[in-house]
Short mmCIF file of C-alpha atoms in Angstrom, two decimals:
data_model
loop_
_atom_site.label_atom_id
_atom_site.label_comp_id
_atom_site.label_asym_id
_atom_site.label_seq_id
_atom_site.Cartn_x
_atom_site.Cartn_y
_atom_site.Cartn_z
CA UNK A 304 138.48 152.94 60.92
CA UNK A 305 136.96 151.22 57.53
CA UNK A 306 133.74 149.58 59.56
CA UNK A 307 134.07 147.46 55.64
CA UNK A 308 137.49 145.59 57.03
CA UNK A 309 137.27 142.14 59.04
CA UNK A 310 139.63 142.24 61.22
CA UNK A 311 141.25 138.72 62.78
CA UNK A 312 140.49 139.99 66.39
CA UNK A 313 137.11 140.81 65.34
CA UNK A 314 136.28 137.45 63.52
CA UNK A 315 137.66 135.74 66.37
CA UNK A 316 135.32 137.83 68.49
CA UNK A 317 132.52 136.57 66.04
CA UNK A 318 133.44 132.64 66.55
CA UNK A 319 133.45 133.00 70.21
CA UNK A 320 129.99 134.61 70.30
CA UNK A 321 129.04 132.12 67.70
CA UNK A 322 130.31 129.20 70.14
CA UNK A 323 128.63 130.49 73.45
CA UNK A 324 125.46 131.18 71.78
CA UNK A 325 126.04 127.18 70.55
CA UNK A 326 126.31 126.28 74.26
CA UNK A 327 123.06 128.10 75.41
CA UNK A 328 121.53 126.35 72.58
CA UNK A 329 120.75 129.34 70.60
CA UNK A 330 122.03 130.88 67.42
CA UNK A 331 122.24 134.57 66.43
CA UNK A 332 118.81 136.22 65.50
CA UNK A 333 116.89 132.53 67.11
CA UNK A 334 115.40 132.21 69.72
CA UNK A 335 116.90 129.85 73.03
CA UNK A 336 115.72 126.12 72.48
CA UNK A 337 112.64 125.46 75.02
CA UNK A 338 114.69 122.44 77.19
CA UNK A 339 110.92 121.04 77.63
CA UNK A 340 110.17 120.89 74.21
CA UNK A 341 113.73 119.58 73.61
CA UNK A 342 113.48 116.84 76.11
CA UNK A 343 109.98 116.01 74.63
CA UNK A 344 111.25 115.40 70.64
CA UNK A 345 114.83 113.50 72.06
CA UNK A 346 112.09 110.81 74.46
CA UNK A 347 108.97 110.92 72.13
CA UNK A 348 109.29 107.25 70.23
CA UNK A 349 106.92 106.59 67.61
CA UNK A 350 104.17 104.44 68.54
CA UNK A 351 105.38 102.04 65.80
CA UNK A 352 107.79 100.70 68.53
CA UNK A 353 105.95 99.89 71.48
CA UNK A 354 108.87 98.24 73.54
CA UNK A 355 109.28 101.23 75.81
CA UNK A 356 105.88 100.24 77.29
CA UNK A 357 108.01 97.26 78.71
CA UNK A 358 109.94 99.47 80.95
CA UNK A 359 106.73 102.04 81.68
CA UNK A 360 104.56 98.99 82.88
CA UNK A 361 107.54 97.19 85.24
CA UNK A 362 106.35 94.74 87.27
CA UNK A 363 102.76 96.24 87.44
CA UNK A 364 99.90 93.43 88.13
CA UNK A 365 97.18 96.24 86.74
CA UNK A 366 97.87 98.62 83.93
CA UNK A 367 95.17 101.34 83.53
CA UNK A 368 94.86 101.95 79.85
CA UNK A 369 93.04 105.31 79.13
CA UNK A 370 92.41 107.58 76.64
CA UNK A 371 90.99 111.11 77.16
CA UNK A 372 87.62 111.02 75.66
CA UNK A 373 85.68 107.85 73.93
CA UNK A 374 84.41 107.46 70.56
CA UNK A 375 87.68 108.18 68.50
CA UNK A 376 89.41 105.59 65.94
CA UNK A 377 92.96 106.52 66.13
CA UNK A 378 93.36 105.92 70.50
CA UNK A 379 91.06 103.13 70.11
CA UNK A 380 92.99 101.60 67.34
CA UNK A 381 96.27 102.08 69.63
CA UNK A 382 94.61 100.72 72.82
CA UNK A 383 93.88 97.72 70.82
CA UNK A 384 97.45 97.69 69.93
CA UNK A 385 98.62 98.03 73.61
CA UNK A 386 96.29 95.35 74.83
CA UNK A 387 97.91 93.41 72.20
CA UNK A 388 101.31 93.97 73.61
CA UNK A 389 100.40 93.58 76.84
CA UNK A 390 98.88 90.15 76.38
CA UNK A 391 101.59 89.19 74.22
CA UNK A 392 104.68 90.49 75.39
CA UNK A 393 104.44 91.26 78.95
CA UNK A 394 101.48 87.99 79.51
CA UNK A 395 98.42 89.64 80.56
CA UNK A 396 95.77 87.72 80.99
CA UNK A 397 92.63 89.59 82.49
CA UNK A 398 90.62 93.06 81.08
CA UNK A 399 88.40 94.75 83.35
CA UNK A 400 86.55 97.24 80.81
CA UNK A 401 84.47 100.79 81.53
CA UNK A 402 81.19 98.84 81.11
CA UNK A 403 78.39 96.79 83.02
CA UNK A 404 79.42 93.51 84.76
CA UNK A 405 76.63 91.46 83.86
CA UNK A 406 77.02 92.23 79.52
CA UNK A 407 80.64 91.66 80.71
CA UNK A 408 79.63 87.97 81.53
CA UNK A 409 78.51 87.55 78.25
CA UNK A 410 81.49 88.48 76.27
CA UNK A 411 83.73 86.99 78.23
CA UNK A 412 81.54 83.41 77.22
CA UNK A 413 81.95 85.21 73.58
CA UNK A 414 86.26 85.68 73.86
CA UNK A 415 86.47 82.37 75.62
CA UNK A 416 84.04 80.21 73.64
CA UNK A 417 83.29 81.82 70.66
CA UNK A 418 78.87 81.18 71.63
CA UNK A 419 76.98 84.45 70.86
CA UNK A 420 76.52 87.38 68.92
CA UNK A 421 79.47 89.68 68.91
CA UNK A 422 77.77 92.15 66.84
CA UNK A 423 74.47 92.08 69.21
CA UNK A 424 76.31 92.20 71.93
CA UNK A 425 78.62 95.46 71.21
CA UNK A 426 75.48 96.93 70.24
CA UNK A 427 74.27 96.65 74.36
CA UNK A 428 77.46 98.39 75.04
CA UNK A 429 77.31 102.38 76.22
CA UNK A 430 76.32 104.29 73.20
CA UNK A 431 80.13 105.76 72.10
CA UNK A 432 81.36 102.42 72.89
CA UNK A 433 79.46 100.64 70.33
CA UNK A 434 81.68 100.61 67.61
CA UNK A 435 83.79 98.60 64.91
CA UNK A 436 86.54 99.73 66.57
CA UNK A 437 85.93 97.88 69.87
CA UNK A 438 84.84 95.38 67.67
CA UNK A 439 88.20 95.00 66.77
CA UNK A 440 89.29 94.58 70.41
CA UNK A 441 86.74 91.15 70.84
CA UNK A 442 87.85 90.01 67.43
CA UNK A 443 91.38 90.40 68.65
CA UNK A 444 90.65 89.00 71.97
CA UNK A 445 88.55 85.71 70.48
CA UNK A 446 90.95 84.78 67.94
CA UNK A 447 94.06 85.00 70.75
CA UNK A 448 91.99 82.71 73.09
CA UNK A 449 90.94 80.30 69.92
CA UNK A 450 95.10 79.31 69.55
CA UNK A 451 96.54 79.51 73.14
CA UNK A 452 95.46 77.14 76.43
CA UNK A 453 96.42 80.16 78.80
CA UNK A 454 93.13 81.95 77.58
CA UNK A 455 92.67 85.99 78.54
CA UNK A 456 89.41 86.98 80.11
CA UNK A 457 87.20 89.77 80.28
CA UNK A 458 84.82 91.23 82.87
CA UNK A 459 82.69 94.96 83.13
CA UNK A 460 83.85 96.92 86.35
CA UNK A 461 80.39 98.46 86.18
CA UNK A 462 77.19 98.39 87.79
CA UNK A 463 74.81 100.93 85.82
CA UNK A 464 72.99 98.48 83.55
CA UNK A 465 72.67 95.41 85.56
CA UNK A 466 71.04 92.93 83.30
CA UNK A 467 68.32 90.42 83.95
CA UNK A 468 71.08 87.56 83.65
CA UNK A 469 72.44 88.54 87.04
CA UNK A 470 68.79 87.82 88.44
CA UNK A 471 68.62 84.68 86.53
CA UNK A 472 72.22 83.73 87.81
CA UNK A 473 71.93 84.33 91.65
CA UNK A 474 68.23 82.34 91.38
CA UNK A 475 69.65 79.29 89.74
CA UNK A 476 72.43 79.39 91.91
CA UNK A 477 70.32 78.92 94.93
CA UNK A 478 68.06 76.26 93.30
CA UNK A 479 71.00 74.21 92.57
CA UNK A 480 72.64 74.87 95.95
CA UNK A 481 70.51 75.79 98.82
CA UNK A 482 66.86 75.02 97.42
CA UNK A 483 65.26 75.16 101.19
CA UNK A 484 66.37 78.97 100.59
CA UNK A 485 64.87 79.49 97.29
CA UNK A 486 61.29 80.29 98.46
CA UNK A 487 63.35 83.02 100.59
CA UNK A 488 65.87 84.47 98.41
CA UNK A 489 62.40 85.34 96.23
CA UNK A 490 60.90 87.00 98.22
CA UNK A 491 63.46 89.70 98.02
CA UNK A 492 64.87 88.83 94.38
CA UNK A 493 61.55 88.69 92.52
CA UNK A 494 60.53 92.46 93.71
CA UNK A 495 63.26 93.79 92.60
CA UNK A 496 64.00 91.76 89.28
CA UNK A 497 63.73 94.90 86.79
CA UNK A 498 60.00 95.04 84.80
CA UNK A 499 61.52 96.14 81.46
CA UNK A 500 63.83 94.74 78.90
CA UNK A 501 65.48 98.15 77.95
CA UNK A 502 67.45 98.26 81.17
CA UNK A 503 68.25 101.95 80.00
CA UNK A 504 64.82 102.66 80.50
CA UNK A 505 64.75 100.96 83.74
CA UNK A 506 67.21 103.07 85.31
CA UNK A 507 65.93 105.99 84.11
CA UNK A 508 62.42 105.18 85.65
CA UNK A 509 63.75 103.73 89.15
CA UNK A 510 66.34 106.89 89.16
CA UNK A 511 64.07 109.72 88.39
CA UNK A 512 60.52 108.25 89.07
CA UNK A 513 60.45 106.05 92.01
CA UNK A 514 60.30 108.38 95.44
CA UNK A 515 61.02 105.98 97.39
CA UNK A 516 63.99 103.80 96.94
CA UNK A 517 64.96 102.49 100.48
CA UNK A 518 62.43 99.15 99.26
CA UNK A 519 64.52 98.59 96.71
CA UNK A 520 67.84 98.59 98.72
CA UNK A 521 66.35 96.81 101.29
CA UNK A 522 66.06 93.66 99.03
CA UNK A 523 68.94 94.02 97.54
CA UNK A 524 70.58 93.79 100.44
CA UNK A 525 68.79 90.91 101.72
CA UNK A 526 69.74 89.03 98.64
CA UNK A 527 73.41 90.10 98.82
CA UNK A 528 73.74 88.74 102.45
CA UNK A 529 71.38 85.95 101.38
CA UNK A 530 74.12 84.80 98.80
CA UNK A 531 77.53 85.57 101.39
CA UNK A 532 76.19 83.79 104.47
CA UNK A 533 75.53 80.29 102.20
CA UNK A 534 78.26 77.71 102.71
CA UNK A 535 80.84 77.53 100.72
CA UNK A 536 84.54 76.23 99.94
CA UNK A 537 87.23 79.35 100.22
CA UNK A 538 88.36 78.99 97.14
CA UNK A 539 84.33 78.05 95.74
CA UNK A 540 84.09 80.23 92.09
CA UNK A 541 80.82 79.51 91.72
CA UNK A 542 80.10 81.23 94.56
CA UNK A 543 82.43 83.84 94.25
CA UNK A 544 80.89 84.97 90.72
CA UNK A 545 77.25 85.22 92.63
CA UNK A 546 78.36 86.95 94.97
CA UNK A 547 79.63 89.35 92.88
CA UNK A 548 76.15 89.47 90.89
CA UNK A 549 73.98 90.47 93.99
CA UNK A 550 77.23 93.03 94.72
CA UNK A 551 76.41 95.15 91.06
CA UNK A 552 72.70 94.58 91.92
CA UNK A 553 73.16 95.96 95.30
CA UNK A 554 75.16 98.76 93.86
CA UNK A 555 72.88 99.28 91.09
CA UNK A 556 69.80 100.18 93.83
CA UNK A 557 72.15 102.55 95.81
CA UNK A 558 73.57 104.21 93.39
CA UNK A 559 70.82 105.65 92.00
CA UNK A 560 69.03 106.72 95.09
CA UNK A 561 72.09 108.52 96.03
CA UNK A 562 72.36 112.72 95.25
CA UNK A 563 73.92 113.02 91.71
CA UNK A 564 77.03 114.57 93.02
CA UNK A 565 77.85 111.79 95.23
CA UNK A 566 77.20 108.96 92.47
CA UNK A 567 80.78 110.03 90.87
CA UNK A 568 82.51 108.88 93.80
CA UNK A 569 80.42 106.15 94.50
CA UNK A 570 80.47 104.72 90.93
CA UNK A 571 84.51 104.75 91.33
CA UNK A 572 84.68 103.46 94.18
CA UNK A 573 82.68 100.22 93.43
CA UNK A 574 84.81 99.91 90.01
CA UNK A 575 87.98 99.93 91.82
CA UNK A 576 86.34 97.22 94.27
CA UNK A 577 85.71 95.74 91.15
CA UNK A 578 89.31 95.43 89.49
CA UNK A 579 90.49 94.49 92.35
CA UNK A 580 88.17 91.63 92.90
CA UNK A 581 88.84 90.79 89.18
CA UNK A 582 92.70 90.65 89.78
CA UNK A 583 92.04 88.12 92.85
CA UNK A 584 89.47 85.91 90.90
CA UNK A 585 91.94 85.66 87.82
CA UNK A 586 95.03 85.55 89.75
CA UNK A 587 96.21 87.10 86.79
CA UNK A 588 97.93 90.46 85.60
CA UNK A 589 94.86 93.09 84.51
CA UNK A 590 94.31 95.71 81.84
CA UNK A 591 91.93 98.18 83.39
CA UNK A 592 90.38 100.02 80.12
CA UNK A 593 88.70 103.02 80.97
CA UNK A 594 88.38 107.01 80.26
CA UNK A 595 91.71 108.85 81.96
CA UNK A 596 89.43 110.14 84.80
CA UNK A 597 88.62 106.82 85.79
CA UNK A 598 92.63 105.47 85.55
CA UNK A 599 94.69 108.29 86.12
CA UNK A 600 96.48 108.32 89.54
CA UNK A 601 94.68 111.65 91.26
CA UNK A 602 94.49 111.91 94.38
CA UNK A 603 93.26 115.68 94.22
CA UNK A 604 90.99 115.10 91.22
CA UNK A 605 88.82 117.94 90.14
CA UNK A 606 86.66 118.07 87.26
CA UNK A 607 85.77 121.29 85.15
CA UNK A 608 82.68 120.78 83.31
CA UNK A 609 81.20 119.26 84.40
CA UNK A 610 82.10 120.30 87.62
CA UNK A 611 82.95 117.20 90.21
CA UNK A 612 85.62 115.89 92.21
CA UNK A 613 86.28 112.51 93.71
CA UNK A 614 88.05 109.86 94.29
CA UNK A 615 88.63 107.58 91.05
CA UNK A 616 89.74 104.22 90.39
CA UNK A 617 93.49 104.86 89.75
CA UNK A 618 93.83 106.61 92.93
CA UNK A 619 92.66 103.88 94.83
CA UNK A 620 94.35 101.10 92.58
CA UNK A 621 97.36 102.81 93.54
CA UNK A 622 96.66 102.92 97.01
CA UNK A 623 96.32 99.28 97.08
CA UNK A 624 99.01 97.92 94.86
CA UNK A 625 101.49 100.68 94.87
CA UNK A 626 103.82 100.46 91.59
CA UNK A 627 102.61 97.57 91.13
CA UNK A 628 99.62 99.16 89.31
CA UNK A 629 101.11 101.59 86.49
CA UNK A 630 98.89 104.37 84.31
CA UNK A 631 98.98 104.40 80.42
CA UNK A 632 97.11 107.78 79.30
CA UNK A 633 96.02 108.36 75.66
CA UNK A 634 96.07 111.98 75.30
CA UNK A 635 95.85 113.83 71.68
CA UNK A 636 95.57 117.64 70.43
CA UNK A 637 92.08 118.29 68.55
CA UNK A 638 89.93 116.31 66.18
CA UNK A 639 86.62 115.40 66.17
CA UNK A 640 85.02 112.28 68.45
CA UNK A 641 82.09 109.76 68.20
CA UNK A 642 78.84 111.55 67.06
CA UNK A 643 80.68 114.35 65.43
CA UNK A 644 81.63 116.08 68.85
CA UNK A 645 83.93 118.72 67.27
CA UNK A 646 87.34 118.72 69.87
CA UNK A 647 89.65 122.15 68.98
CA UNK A 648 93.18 122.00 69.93
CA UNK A 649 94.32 121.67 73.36
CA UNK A 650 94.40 124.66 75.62
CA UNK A 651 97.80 126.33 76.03
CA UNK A 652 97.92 125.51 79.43
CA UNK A 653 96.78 121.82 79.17
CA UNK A 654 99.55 119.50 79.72
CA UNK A 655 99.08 118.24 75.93
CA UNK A 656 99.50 121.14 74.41
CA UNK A 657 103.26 121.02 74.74
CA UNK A 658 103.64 117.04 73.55
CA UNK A 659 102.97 118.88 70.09
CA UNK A 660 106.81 119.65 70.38
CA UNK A 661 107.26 115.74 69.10
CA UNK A 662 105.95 116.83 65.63
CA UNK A 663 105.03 113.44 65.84
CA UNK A 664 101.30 111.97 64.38
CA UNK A 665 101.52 109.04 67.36
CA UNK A 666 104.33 108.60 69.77
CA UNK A 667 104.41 107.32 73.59
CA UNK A 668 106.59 109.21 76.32
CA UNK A 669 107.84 107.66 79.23
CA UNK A 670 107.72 110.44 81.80
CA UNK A 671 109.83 109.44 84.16
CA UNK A 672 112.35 108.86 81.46
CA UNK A 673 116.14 110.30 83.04
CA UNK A 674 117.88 112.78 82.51
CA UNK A 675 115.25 115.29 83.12
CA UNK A 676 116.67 118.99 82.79
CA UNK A 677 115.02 121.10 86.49
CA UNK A 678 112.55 122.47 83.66
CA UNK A 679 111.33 119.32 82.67
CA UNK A 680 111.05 118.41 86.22
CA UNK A 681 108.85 121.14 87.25
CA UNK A 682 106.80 120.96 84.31
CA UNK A 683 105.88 117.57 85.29
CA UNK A 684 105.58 117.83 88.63
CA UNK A 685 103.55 121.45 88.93
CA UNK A 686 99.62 121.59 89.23
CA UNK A 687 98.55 120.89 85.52
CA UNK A 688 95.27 120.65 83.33
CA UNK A 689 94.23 117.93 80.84
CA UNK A 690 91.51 117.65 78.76
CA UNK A 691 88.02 116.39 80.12
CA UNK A 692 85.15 114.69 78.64
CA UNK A 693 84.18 115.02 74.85
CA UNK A 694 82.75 118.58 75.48
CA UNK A 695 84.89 121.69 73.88
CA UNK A 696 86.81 123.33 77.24
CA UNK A 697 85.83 120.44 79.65
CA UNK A 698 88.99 119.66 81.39
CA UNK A 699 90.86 117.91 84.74
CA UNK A 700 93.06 119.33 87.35
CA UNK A 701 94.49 119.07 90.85
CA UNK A 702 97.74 116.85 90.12
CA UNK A 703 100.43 116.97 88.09
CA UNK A 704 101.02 114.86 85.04
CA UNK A 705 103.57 112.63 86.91
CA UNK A 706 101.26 111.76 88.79
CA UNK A 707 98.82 110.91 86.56
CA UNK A 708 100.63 109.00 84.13
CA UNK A 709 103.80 106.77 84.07
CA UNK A 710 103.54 107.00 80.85
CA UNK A 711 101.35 108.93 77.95
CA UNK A 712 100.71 107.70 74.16
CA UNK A 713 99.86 111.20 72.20
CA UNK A 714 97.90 111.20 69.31
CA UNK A 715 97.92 114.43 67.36
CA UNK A 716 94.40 114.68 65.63
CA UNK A 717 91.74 112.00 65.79
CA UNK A 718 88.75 110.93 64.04
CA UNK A 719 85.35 109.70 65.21
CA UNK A 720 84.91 105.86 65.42
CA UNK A 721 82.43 104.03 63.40
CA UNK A 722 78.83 102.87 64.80
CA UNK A 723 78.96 99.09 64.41
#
């Protein structure tokens, strides 16, 4: 036979290959179509359009809002843009933010009021937080509150740099209040006032330099049951917000007389304690801005360099409020962060590396977004790694990504932010 001539039967043997290669999503000489990576590009929607946040966040009361590591423009830039969205769109009213309680007092006077100095205050936020883009959020934040009557709020869910203010507070409380008790509450309150005005420095003295911290505790203590045991209305906010003063000076003094390994789960623990208590004082809807190990849901966290695992605040938040408190993770693929911490691409067995399939600079992905092919089910529901802290190969495991997030916003390469 001339091999040269086409038959019919034989071209009609062609089409049919042709056609069931079609089905199988492949085409002669390509390779099959990854159903992951397919499902991925057909769900990824440009972060241009954030209305699909509507259906990730339900009827959540707290959103955690993440991002993988601080300190870089682009996933700050879109976390402002969420938090506008949020306020906006879906009315919440309340931010609990990765920083100390007591600075926290002071900008919320700043987003409510306008009174202080914005730029002196971002400057006593942590180091890769004191930037023009979270300028941007307080900007954002003070010129919302500045036009609307149903004002948004904002609080620290921290402890670590308890400020003299909280000190100040809790004494003019009792003055004003219970003055019989003042001459008391001193006694305890005045020892433990810190000596220094860097209060950076004072934790690393009392941390590393004072042998014996059970003093310290002990009048902290005092002071916190000092400030419960006073009379009060149930529903008395004055007293509520001292309270919660000589609570972050009480966990200030423990947590740093605790082992280093246990502070991770202790710091967590009072932060969830914290949005919590933030969400009942409000009585409104929260943002809860953090790093993704703080608002992921993972109950099996571990991290890998550093090496750690404990309970964080998502796990507990969902605990307590079920769906009712949703995750938002900013993820992204390499660049560079805040103080020129060089990030290469994601692992290729880090859950990010695959949202690359999107070929998309900045998108969001709903992951619980139906249909879902078996593949795409078990690739969201196995054992899974995500990157860490800004330190090249630093990464989290334990869960899978569905549990972590109900939904992620990918960024593919970011930039450092800029000191303020």
């Amino acid at each position: 036979m001339d091999t040269r001539t086409i038959t019919r039967r034989r071209m009609l043997a062609g089409s049919m290959g042709i056609a069931a290669g079609a089905a199988l999503g492949t085409r002669p000489g390509l390779a099959a179509v990854d159903p992951i990576d397919s499902w991925i590009r057909r769900n990824a929607v440009p972060v241009g359009d954030l209305r699909q946040l509507r259906r990730s966040v339900g009827g959540a009361q707290i959103v955690g809002l993440g991002e993988a590591v601080h300190g870089t423009a682009e996933m700050t830039r879109l976390k402002v843009r969420v938090v506008r969205f949020l306020v906006e769109e879906l009315g919440f009213r309340a931010i609990a933010f990765e920083d100390d309680w007591s600075l926290g007092t002071e900008l919320n006077e700043y987003v409510l009021t306008g009174r202080g100095d914005l730029r002196a205050l971002v400057r006593q936020l942590s180091t890769e937080t004191r930037t023009h883009e979270i300028a941007e959020l307080f900007e954002y934040l003070r010129a919302y509150n500045s036009t609307h009557r149903d004002k948004v709020r904002f609080a620290g869910a921290e402890y670590f740099a308890t400020k003299h203010l909280a000190y100040d507070a809790i004494d003019e409380y009792v003055g004003r209040r219970a003055p019989h008790r003042l001459a008391e509450l001193r006694r305890s309150l005045d020892p433990i006032r810190p000596t220094m005005t860097d209060i950076g420095a004072y934790v690393k003295w009392y941390w590393r330099k004072v042998p014996d911290k059970a003093p310290y505790i002990a009048k902290a203590q005092a002071v916190h049951d000092l400030i419960a045991e006073l009379p009060h209305r149930a529903n008395d906010r004055d007293h509520a917000i001292t309270a919660h003063h000589a609570r972050q000076i009480l966990s200030f003094y423990t947590a740093f007389s605790l082992p280093d390994a246990e502070i991770w789960g202790y710091r967590d623990a009072r932060a969830a304690e914290n949005v919590r208590w933030w969400h009942g004082f409000t009585r409104n809807k929260v943002i809860y801005w953090a790093a993704n190990a703080h608002t992921m849901n993972a109950p099996h966290l571990q991290f890998v360099s550093p090496d750690a695992a404990f309970k964080n605040v998502g796990t507990a938040l969902r605990e307590w409020y079920g769906n009712r408190y949703r995750s938002l993770g900013c993820t992204f693929d390499r660049g560079t962060a805040f103080g020129g911490v060089n990030l290469p691409p994601a692992a290729a067995d880090w859950f990010e590396h695959r949202l690359g399939a999107a070929n998309l600079d900045q998108f969001t992905l709903d992951l619980r977004q139906q249909p879902q092919p078996p593949e795409v089910r078990a690739w969201l529901n196995q054992t899974a790694r995500t990157r860490g802290i800004a330190v090249p190969g630093s990464y989290l495991t334990g869960d899978s990504p569905s549990t972590w997030y109900d939904a992620v916003l990918h960024t593919r390469e970011v930039s450092p932010t800029h000191a303020y």
